[in-house]
Structures are given as structure tokens and as C-alpha cells.
mmCIF file of C-alpha atoms in Angstrom:
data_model
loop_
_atom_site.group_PDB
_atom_site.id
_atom_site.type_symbol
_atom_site.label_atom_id
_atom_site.label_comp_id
_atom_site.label_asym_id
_atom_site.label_seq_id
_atom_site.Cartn_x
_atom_site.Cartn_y
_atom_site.Cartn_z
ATOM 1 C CA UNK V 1 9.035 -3.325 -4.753
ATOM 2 C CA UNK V 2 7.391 0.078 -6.106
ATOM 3 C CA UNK V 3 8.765 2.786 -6.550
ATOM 4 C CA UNK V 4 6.773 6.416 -6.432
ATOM 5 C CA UNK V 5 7.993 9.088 -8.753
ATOM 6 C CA UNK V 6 6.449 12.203 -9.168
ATOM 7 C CA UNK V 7 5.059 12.763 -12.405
ATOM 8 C CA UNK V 8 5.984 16.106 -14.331
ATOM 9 C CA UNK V 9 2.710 17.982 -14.786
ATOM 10 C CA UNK V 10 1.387 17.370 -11.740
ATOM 11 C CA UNK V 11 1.227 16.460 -7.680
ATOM 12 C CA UNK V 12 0.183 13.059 -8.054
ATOM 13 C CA UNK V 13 2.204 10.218 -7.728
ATOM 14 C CA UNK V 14 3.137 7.881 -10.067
ATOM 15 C CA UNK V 15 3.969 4.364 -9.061
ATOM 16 C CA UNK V 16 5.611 2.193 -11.375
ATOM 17 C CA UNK V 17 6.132 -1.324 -10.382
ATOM 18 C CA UNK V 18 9.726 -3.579 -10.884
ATOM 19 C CA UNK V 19 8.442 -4.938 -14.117
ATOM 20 C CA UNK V 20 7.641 -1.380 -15.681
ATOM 21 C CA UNK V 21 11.551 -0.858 -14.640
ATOM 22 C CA UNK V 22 12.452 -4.019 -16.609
ATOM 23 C CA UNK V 23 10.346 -3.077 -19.839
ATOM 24 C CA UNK V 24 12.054 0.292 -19.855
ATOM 25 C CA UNK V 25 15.740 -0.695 -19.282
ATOM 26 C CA UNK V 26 14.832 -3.059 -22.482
ATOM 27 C CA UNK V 27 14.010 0.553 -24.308
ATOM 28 C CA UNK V 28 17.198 1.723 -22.936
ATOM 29 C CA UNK V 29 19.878 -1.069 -23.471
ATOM 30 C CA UNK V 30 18.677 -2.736 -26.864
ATOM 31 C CA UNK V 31 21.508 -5.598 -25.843
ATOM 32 C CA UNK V 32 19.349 -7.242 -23.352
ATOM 33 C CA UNK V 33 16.237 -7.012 -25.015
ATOM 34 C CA UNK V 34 16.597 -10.746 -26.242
ATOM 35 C CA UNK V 35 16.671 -11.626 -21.972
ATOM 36 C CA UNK V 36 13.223 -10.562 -21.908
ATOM 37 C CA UNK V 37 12.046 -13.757 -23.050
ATOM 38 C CA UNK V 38 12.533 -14.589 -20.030
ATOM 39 C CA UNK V 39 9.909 -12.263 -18.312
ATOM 40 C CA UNK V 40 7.320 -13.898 -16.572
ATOM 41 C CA UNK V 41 3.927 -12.037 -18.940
ATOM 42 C CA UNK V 42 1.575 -10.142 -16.542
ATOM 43 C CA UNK V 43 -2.152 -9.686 -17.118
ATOM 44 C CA UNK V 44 -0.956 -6.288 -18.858
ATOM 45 C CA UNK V 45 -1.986 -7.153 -22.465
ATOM 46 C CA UNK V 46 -0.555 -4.036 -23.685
ATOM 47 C CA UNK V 47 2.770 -4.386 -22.032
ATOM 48 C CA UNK V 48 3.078 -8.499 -23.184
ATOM 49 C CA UNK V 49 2.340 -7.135 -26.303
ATOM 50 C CA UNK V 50 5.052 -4.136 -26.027
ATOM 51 C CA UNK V 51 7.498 -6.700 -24.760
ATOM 52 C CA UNK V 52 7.022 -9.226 -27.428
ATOM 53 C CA UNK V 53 7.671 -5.996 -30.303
ATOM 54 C CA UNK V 54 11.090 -5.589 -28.292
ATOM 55 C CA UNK V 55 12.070 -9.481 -28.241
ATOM 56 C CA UNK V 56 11.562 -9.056 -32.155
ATOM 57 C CA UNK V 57 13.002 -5.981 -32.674
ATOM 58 C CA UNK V 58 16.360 -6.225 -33.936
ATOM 59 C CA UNK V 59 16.922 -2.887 -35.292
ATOM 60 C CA UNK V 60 17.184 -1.485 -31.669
ATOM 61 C CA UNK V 61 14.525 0.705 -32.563
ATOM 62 C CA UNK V 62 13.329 3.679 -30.630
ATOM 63 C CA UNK V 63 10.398 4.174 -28.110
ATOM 64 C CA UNK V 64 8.247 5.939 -30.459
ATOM 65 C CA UNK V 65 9.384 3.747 -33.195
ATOM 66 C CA UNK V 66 8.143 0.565 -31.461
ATOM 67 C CA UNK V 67 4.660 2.555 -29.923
ATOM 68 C CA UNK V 68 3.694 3.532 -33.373
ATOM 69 C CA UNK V 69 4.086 -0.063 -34.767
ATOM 70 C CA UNK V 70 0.867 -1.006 -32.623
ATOM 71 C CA UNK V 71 -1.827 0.280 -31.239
ATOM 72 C CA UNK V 72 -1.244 1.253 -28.039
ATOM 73 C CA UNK V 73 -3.033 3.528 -25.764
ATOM 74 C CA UNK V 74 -2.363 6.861 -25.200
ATOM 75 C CA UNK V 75 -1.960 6.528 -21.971
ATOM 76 C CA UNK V 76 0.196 2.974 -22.325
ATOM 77 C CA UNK V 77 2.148 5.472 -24.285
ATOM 78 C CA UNK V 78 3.095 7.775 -22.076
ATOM 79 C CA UNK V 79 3.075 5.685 -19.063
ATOM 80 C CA UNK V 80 6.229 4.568 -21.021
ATOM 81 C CA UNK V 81 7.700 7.644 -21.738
ATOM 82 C CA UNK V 82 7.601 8.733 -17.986
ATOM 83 C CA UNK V 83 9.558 5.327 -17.609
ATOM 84 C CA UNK V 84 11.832 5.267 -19.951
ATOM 85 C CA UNK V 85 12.681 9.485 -18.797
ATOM 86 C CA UNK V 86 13.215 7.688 -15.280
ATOM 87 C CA UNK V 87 15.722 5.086 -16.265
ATOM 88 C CA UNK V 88 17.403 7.504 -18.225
ATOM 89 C CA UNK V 89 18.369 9.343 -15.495
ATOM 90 C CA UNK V 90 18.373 6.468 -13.038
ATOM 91 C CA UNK V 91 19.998 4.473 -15.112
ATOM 92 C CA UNK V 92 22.647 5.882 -17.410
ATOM 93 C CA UNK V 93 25.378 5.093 -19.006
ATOM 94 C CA UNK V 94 26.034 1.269 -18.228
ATOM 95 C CA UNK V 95 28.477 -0.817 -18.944
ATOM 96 C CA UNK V 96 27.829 -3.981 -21.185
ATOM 97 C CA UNK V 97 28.248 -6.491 -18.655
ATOM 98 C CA UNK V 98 26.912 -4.549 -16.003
ATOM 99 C CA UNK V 99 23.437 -3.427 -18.065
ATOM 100 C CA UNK V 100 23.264 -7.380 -18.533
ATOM 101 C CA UNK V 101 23.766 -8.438 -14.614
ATOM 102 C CA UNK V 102 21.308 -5.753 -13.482
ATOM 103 C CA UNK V 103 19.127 -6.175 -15.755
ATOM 104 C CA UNK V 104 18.939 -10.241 -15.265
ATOM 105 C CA UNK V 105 18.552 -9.195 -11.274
ATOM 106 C CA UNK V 106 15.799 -6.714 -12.051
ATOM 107 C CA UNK V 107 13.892 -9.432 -14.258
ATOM 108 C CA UNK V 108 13.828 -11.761 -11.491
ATOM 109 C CA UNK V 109 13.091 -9.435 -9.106
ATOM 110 C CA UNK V 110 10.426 -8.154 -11.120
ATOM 111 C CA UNK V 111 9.345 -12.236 -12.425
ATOM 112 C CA UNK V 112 8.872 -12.911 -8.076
ATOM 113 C CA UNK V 113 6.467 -9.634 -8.156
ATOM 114 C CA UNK V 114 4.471 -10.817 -10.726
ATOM 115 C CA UNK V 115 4.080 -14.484 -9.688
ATOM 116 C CA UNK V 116 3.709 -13.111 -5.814
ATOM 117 C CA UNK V 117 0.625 -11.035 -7.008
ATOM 118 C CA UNK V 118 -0.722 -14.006 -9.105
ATOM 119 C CA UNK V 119 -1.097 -16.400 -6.509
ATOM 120 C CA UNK V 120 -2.416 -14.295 -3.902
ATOM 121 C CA UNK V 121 -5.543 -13.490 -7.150
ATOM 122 C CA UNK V 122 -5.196 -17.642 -7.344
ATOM 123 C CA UNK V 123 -5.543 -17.998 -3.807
ATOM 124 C CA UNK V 124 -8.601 -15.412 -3.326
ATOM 125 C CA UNK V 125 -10.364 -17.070 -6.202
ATOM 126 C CA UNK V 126 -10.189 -20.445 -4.931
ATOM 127 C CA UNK V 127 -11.106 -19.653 -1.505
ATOM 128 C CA UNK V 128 -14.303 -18.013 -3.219
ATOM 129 C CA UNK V 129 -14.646 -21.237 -5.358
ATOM 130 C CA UNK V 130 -14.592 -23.635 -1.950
ATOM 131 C CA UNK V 131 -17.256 -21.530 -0.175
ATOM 132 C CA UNK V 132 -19.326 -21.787 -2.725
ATOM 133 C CA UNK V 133 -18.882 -25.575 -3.122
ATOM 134 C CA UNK V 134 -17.480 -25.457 -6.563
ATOM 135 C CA UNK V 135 -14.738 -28.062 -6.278
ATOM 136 C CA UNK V 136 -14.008 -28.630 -10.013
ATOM 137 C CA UNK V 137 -13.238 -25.559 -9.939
ATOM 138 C CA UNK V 138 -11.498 -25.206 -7.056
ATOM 139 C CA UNK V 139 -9.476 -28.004 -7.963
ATOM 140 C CA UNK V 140 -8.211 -26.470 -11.059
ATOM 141 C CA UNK V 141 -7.250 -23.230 -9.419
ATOM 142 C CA UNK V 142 -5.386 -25.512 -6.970
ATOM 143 C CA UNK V 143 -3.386 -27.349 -9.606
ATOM 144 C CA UNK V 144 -2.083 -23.416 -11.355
ATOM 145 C CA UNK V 145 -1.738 -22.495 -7.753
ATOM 146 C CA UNK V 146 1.010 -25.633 -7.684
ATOM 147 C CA UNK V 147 2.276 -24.096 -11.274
ATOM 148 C CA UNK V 148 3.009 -20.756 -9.980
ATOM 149 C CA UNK V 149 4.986 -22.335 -6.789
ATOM 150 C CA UNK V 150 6.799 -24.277 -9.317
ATOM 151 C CA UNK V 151 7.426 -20.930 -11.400
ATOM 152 C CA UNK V 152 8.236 -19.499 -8.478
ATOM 153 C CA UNK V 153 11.053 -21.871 -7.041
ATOM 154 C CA UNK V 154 12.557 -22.066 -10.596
ATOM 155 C CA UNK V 155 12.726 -17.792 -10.726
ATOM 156 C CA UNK V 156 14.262 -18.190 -7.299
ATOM 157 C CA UNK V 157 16.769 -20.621 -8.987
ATOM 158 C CA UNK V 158 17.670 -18.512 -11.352
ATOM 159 C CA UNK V 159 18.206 -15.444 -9.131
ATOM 160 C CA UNK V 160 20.316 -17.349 -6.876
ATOM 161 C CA UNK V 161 23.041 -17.855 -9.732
ATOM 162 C CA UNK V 162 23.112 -14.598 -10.511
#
């Protein structure tokens, strides 16, 4: 699920998707920053890469703090900023337990989103690999096609004990 917010200097709309949500909760609530091992990585370089400085960050450092320690865009940047702005006032003042439970939900959530848009990629690219009678090919695209079900069934696992 998206979510359109408008963006502060202008008209257009911003959407941000379930797993920007979970990245910036993790600025937010340094507590459940260690969860985020748990996030399923997206093809978003920048944002593994972000997620992997929180993980390791253990001085619950700030949002600048941790966008200065690499080189991220400038538009990365303040794609995070916007975020981080909307779960502060989305998202404020939490309790402990509660910042934990919703954020475990949200990572799920967000985890189903990621794998849902995988497969569908998966599925386009082997149907492109059949029709051109490339079957080794196809073939291997079938067996991560079987991975991401897998994935998939253990996220919705997971969610379900929640």
C-alpha cells in the first residue's frame, strides 16, 4: 500500500511506498533498528545500503548523521527527510512495546510489497525468456520464482504471529 503525501515546495505528489515507512520509523525509534535485519532488501541500492548503516548503528545516530557517513544522493537524501518529517508527525510519540509491534507489522507488510513486486518482474522476465525459447534461462527464473513463494509464505508466517 502507497501512500501520497504532498510534498512541501510544491503540487506534486509524493508517493512513498510501505518500505520507505519502515526505513523511516527505524530513523525515528532507534530501538527497533536491530528488527530491520529482517527486511526483505529491494533493488534500492541506496536504501539497502542506508538500512545496513542503521542495523550497525548503535549510537542511535541522527538522519543527517547516518546520510553524511555515505554517499548518498541528494535526492536519496531528501527523499528521506520528507519521510522521516512524515512519521514524525504520523507517528509520534510511541510507546516501547507499541513502536516494536507496529513496526514488526509494518516490516511485513512492507517485506509482502517487496516480494509481490519481485515476482510479478520474475514472472514478466520469464514469460519473455519462454517466447524466445531460452529455457535455461527460463528455468532459472522459474526456480527464484519458487524462492520468492517460499519467502513469501515464510513473511506470511511471520505476520500471522504477530
Amino acid at each position: 500500500h502507497s501512500h501520497r503525501v504532498a510534498h512541501a515546495e510544491s503540487s506534486e505528489k509524493t508517493v512513498f511506498s510501505s518500505d520507505d515507512f519502515v526505513v523511516g520509523l527505524a530513523v525515528l525509534y532507534p530501538l527497533v533498528r536491530p528488527i530491520l535485519s529482517e527486511r526483505i532488501p529491494t533493488k534500492d541500492s541506496m536504501k539497502d545500503l542506508f538500512c545496513s548503516a542503521l542495523i550497525e548503528d548503535k549510537k542511535s545516530s541522527s538522519l543527517d548523521s547516518i546520510l553524511s557517513s555515505n554517499s548518498y544522493t541528494q535526492e536519496f537524501a531528501e527523499r528521506m527527510r520528507i519521510v522521516l518529517l512524515y512519521c514524525e508527525d504520523n507517528f509520534p510519540a510511541w510507546s516501547r512495546s507499541l513502536v516494536t509491534k507496529e513496526f514488526r507489522r509494518m516490516l511485513y507488510r512492507a517485506n509482502k510489497d517487496t516480494l509481490a513486486e519481485r515476482q510479478k518482474k520474475v514472472l514478466d522476465e520469464m514469460k519473455q525468456a519462454r517466447s524466445a525459447h531460452r529455457q535455461t534461462e527460463e528455468m532459472t527464473l522459474l526456480l527464484e520464482y519458487q524462492q520468492l513463494m517460499k519467502l513469501g509464505s515464510m513473511n506470511e508466517q511471520a505476520l500471522k504471529r504477530q
